[in-house]
PDB file of C-alpha atoms and ligand atoms in Angstrom:
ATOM      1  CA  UNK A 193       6.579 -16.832  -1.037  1.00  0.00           C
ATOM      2  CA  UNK A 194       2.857 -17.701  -1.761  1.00  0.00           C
ATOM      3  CA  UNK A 195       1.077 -18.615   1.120  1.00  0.00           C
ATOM      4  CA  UNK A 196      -2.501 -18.670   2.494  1.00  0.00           C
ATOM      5  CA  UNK A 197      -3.789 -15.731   2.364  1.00  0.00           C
ATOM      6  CA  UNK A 198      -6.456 -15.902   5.418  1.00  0.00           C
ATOM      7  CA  UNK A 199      -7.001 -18.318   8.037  1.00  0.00           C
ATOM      8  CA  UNK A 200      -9.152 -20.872   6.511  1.00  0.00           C
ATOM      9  CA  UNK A 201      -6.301 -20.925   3.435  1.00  0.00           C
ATOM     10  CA  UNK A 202      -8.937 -18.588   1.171  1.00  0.00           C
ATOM     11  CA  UNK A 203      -7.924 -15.720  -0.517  1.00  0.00           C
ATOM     12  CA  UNK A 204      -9.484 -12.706   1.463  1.00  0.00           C
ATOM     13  CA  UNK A 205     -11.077 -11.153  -1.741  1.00  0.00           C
ATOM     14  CA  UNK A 206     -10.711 -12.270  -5.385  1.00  0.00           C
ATOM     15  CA  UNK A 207     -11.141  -9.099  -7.500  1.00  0.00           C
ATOM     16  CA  UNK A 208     -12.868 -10.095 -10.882  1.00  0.00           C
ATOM     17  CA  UNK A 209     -15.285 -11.978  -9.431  1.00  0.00           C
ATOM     18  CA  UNK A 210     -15.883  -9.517  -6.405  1.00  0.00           C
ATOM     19  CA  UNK A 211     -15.951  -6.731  -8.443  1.00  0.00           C
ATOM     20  CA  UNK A 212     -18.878  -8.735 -10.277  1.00  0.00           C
ATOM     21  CA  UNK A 213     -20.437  -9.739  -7.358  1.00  0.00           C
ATOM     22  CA  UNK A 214     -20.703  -6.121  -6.054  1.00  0.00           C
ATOM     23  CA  UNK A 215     -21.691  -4.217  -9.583  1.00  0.00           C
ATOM     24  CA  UNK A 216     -24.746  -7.046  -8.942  1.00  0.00           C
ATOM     25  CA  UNK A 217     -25.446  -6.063  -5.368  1.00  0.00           C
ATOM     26  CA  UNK A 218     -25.112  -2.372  -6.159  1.00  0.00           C
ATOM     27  CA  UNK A 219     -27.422  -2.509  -8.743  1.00  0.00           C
ATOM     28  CA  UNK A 220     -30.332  -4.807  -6.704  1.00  0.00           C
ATOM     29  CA  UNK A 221     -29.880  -2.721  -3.819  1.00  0.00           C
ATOM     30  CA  UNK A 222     -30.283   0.774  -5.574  1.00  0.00           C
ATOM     31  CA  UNK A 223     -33.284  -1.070  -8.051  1.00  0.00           C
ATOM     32  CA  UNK A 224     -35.152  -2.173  -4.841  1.00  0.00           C
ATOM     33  CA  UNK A 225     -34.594   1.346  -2.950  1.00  0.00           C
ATOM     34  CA  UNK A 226     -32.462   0.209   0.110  1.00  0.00           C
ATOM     35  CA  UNK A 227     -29.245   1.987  -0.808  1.00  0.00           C
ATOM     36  CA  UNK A 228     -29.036   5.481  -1.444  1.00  0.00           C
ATOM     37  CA  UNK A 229     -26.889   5.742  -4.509  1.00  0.00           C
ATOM     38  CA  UNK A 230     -25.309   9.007  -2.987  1.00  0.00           C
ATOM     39  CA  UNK A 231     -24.171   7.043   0.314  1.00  0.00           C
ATOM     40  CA  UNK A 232     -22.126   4.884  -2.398  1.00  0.00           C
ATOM     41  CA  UNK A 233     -20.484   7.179  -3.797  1.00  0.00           C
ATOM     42  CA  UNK A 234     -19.776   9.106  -1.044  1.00  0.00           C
ATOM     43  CA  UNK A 235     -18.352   5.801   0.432  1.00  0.00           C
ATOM     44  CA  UNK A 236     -16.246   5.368  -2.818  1.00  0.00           C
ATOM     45  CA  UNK A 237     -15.517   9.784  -2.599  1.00  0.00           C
ATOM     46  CA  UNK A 238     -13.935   8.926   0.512  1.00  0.00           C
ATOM     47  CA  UNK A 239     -11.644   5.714  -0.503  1.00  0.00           C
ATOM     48  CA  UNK A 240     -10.716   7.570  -3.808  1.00  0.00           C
ATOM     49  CA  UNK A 241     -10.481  11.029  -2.355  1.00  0.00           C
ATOM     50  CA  UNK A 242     -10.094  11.553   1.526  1.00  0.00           C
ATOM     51  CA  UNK A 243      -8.691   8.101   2.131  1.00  0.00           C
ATOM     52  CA  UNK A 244      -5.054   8.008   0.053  1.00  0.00           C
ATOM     53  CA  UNK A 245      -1.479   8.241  -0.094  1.00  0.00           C
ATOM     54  CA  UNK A 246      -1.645  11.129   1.106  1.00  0.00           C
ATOM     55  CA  UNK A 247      -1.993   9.296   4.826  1.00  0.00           C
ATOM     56  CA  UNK A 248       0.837   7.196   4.404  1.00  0.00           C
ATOM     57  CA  UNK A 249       2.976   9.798   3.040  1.00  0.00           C
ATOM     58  CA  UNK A 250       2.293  12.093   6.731  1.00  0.00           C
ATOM     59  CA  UNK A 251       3.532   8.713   8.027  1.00  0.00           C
ATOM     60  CA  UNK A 252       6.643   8.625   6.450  1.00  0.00           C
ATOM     61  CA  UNK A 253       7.471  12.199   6.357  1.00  0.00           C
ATOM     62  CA  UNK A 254       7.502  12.140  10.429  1.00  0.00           C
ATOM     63  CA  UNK A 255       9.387   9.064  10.388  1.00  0.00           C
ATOM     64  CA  UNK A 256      12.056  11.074   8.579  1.00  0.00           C
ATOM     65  CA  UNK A 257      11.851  14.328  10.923  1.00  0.00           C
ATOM     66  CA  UNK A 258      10.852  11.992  14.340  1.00  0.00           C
ATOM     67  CA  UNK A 259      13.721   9.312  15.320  1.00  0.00           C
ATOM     68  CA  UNK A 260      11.612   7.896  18.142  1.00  0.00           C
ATOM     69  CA  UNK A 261       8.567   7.893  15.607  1.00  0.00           C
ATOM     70  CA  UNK A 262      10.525   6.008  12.721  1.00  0.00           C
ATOM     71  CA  UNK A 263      11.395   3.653  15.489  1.00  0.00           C
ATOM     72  CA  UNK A 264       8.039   3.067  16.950  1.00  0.00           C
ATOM     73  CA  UNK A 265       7.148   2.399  13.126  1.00  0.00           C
ATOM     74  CA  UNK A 266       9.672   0.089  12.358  1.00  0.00           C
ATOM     75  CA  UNK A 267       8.714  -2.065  15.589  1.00  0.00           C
ATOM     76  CA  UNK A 268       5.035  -1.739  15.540  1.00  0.00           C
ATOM     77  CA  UNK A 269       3.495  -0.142  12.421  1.00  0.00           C
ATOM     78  CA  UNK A 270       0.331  -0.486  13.075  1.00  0.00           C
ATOM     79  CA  UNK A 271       0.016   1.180  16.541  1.00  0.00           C
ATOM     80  CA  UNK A 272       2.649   3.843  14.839  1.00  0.00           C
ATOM     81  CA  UNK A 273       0.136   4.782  12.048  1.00  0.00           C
ATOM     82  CA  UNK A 274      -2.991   4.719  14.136  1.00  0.00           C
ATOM     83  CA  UNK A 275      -1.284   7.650  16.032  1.00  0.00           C
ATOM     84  CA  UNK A 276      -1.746   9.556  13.596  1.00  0.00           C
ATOM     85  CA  UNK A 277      -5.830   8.363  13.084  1.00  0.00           C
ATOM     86  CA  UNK A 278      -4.962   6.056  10.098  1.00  0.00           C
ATOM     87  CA  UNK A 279      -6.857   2.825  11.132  1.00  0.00           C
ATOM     88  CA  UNK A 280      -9.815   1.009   9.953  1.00  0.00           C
ATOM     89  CA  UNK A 281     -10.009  -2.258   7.253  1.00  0.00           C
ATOM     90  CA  UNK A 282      -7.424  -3.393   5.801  1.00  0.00           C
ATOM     91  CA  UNK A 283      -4.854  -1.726   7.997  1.00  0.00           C
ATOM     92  CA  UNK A 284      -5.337  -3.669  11.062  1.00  0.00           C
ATOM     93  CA  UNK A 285      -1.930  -5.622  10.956  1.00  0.00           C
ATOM     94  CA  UNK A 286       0.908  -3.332   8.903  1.00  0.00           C
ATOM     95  CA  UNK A 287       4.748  -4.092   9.111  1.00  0.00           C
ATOM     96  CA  UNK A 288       6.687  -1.191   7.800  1.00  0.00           C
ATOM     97  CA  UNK A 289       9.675  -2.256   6.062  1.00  0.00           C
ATOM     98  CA  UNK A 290      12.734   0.768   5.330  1.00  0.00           C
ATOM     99  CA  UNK A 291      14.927   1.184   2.160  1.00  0.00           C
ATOM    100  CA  UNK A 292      18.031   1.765   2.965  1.00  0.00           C
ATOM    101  CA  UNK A 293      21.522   1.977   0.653  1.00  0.00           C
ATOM    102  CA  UNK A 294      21.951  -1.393   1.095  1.00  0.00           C
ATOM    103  CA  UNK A 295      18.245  -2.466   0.502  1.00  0.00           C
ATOM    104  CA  UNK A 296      15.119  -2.174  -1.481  1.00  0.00           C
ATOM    105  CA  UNK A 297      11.979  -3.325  -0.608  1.00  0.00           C
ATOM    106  CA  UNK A 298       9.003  -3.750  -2.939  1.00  0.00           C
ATOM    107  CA  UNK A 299       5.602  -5.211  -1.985  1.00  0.00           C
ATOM    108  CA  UNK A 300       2.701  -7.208  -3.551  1.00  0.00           C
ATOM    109  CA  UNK A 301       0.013  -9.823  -3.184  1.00  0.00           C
ATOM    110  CA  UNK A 302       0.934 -12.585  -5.157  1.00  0.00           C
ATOM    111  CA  UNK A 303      -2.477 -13.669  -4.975  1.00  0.00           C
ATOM    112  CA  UNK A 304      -5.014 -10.885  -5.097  1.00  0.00           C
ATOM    113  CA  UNK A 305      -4.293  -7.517  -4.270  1.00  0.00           C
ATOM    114  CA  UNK A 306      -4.299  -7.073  -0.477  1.00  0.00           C
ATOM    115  CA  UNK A 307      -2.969  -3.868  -0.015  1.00  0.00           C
ATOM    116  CA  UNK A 308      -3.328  -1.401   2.921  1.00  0.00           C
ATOM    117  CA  UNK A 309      -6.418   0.701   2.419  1.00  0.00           C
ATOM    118  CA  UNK A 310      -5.771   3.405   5.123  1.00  0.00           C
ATOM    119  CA  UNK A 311      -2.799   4.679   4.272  1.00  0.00           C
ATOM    120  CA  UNK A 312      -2.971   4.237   0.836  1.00  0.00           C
ATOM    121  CA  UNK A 313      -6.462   3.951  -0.386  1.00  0.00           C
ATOM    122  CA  UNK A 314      -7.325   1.673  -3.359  1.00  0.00           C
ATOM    123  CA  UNK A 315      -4.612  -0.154  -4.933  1.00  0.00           C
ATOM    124  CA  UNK A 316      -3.311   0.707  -8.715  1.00  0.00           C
ATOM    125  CA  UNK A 317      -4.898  -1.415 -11.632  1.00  0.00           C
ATOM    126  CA  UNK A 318      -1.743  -2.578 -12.147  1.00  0.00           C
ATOM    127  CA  UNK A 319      -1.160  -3.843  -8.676  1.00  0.00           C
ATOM    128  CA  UNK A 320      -4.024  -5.959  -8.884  1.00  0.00           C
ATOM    129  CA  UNK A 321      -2.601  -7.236 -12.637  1.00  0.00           C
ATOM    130  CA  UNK A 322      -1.413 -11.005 -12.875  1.00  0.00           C
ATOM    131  CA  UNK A 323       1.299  -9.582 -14.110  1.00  0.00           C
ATOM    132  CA  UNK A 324       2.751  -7.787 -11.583  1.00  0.00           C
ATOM    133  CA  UNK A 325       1.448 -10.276  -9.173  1.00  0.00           C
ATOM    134  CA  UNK A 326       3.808 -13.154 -10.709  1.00  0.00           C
ATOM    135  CA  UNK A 327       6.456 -11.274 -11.921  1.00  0.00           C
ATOM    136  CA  UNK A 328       7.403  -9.017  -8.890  1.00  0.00           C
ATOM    137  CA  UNK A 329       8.575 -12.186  -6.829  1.00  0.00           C
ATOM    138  CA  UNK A 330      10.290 -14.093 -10.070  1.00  0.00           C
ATOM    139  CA  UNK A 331      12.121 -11.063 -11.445  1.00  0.00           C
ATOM    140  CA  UNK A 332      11.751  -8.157  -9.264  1.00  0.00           C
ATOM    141  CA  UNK A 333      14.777  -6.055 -11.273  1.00  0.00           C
ATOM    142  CA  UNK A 334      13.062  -6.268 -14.247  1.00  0.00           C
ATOM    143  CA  UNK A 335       9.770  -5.114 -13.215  1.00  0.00           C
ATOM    144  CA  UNK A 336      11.767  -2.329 -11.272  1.00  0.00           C
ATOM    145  CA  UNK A 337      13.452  -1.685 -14.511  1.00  0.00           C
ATOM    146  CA  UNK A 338       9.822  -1.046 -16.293  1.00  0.00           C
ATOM    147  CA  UNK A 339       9.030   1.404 -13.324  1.00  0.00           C
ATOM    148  CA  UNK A 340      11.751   3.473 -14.323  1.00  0.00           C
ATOM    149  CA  UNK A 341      14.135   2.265 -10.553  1.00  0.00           C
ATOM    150  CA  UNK A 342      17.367   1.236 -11.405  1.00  0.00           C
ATOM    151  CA  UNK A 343      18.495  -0.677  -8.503  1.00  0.00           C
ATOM    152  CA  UNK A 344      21.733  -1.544  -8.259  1.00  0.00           C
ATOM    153  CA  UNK A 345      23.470  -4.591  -7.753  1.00  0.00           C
ATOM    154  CA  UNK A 346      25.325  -3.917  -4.600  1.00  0.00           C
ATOM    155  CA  UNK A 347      21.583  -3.338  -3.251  1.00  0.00           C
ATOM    156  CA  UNK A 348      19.685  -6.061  -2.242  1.00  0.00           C
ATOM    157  CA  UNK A 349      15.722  -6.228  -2.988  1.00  0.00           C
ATOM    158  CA  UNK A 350      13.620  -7.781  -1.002  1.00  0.00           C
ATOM    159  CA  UNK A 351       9.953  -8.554  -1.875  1.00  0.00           C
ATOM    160  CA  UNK A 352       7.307  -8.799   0.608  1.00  0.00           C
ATOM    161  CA  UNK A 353       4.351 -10.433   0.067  1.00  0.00           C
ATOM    162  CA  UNK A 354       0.975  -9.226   1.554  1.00  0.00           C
ATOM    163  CA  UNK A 355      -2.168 -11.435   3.358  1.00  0.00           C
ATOM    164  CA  UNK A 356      -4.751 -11.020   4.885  1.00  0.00           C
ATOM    165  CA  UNK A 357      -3.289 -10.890   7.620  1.00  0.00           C
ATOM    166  CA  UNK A 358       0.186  -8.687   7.213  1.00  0.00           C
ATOM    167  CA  UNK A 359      -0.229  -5.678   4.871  1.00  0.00           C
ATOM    168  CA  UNK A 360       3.338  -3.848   4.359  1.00  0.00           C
ATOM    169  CA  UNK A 361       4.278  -0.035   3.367  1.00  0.00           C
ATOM    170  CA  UNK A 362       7.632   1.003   2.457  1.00  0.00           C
ATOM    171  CA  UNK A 363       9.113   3.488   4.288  1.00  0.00           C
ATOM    172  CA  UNK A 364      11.487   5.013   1.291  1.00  0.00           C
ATOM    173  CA  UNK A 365      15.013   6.829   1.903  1.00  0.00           C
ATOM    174  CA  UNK A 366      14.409  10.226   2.119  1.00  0.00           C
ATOM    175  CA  UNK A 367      15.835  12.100  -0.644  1.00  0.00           C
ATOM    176  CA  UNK A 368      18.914  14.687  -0.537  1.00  0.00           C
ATOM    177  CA  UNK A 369      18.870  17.835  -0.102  1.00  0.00           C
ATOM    178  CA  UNK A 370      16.004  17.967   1.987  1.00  0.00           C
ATOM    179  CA  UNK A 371      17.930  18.900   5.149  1.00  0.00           C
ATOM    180  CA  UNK A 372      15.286  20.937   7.333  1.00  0.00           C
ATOM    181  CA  UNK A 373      12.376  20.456   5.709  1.00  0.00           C
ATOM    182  CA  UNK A 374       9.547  19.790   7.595  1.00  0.00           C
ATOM    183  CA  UNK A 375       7.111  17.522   7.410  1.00  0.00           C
ATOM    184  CA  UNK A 376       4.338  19.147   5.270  1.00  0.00           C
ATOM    185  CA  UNK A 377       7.007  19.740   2.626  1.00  0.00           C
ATOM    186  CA  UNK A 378       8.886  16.422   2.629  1.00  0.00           C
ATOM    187  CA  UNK A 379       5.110  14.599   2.607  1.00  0.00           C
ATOM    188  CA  UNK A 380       4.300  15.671  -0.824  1.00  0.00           C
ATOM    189  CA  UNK A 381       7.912  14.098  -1.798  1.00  0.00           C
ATOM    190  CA  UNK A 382       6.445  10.962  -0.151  1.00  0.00           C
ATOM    191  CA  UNK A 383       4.013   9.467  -3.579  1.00  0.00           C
ATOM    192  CA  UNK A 384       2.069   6.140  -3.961  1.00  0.00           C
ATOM    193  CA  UNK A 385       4.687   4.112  -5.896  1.00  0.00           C
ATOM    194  CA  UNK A 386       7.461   5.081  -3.304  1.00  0.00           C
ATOM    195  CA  UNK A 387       5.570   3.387  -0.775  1.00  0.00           C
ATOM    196  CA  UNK A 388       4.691   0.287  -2.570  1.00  0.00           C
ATOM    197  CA  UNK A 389       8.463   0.026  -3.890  1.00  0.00           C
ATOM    198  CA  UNK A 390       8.092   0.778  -7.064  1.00  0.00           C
ATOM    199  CA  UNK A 391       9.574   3.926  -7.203  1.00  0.00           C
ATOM    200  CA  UNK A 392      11.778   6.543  -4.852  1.00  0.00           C
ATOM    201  CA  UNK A 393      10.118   9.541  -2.805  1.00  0.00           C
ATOM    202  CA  UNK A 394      10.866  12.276  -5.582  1.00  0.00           C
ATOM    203  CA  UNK A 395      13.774  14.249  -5.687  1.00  0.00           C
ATOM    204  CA  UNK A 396      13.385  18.107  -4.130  1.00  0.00           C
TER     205      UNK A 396
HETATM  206 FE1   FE B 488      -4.270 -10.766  -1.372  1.00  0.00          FE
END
């Protein structure tokens, strides 16, 4: 399950001390005048605001009303998204995995908290918890169970874990009695959770 998570068999980012190391920057940079303190927080405006799950849940709602979409998702997600102008970091290399009646997929980085920034902006404290990182690939049920998903046991889960290199989004079943909706409406079905695996796109 674990494996490296970049080339040279680093993590890609390790968040306590990153988060240091970048507080430190921040502050240097602003002190000495070469950062405009508005530029940084209009960069983090846009991660936390413009940049969200709101992208990834346009993807999935026209994977649910587009056949030949969902399939060009399913076999290349990250030429799929970019159709719809979802690139940049973080999102270079994404496999879309689908739930289904027969399974559930849920997704983490066992060892830091790659996740995939353009079509879901800035992962969940909890996402980037020790926690959740050990727990979801020892006993996936149970954290499922703490979620609030009850999966059953007919239903196999399957837990993906992300790199550097391969960062996943679930593509959730889409709920019934939603027969003709369109995309707008089914998108804001489509939240955060329900494309990490954590929980289901809401009920109508
Ligand atoms: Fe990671």
């Amino acid at each position: 399950m674990t494996g490296p998570h970049d080339s040279n068999g680093r993590h890609d980012h390790e968040p306590d001390a990153l988060e240091l190391r970048v507080q430190a920057l921040e502050s240097l940079l602003v002190e000495r005048g070469y950062v405009d303190p508005g530029a940084m927080d209009r960069l983090i405006e846009t991660y936390e605001h413009e940049v969200g799950p709101h992208n990834g849940a346009q993807v999935v709602a026209r994977a649910w009303t587009d056949p030949d979409y969902r399939e060009r998702l399913l076999t290349d997600g990250s030429a799929a998204i970019a159709e719809l102008g979802f690139t940049g970091r973080q999102g270079e290399h994404m496999t879309v995995v689908e739930n289904t009646t027969e399974v559930h997929n849920l997704v983490v980085c066992t060892l830091c908290s790659c996740y995939p920034w353009p079509v879901l902006g800035l992962p969940p404290v909890w996402y980037k918890a020790p926690p959740y990182r050990a727990r979801a690939v020892i006993e996936p049920r149970a954290v499922l169970a703490e979620f609030g998903l009850e999966v059953g046991e007919d239903v196999e889960v399957r837990v993906w874990d992300s790199t550097a290199e391969i960062r996943y989004l679930v593509l959730p079943e889409r709920p019934a009695g939603t027969d003709g909706w369109g995309a707008d409406a089914l998108a804001r079905l489509v939240t955060r959770d329900a494309m990490i695996g954590t929980a289901r796109a809401a009920a109508p």
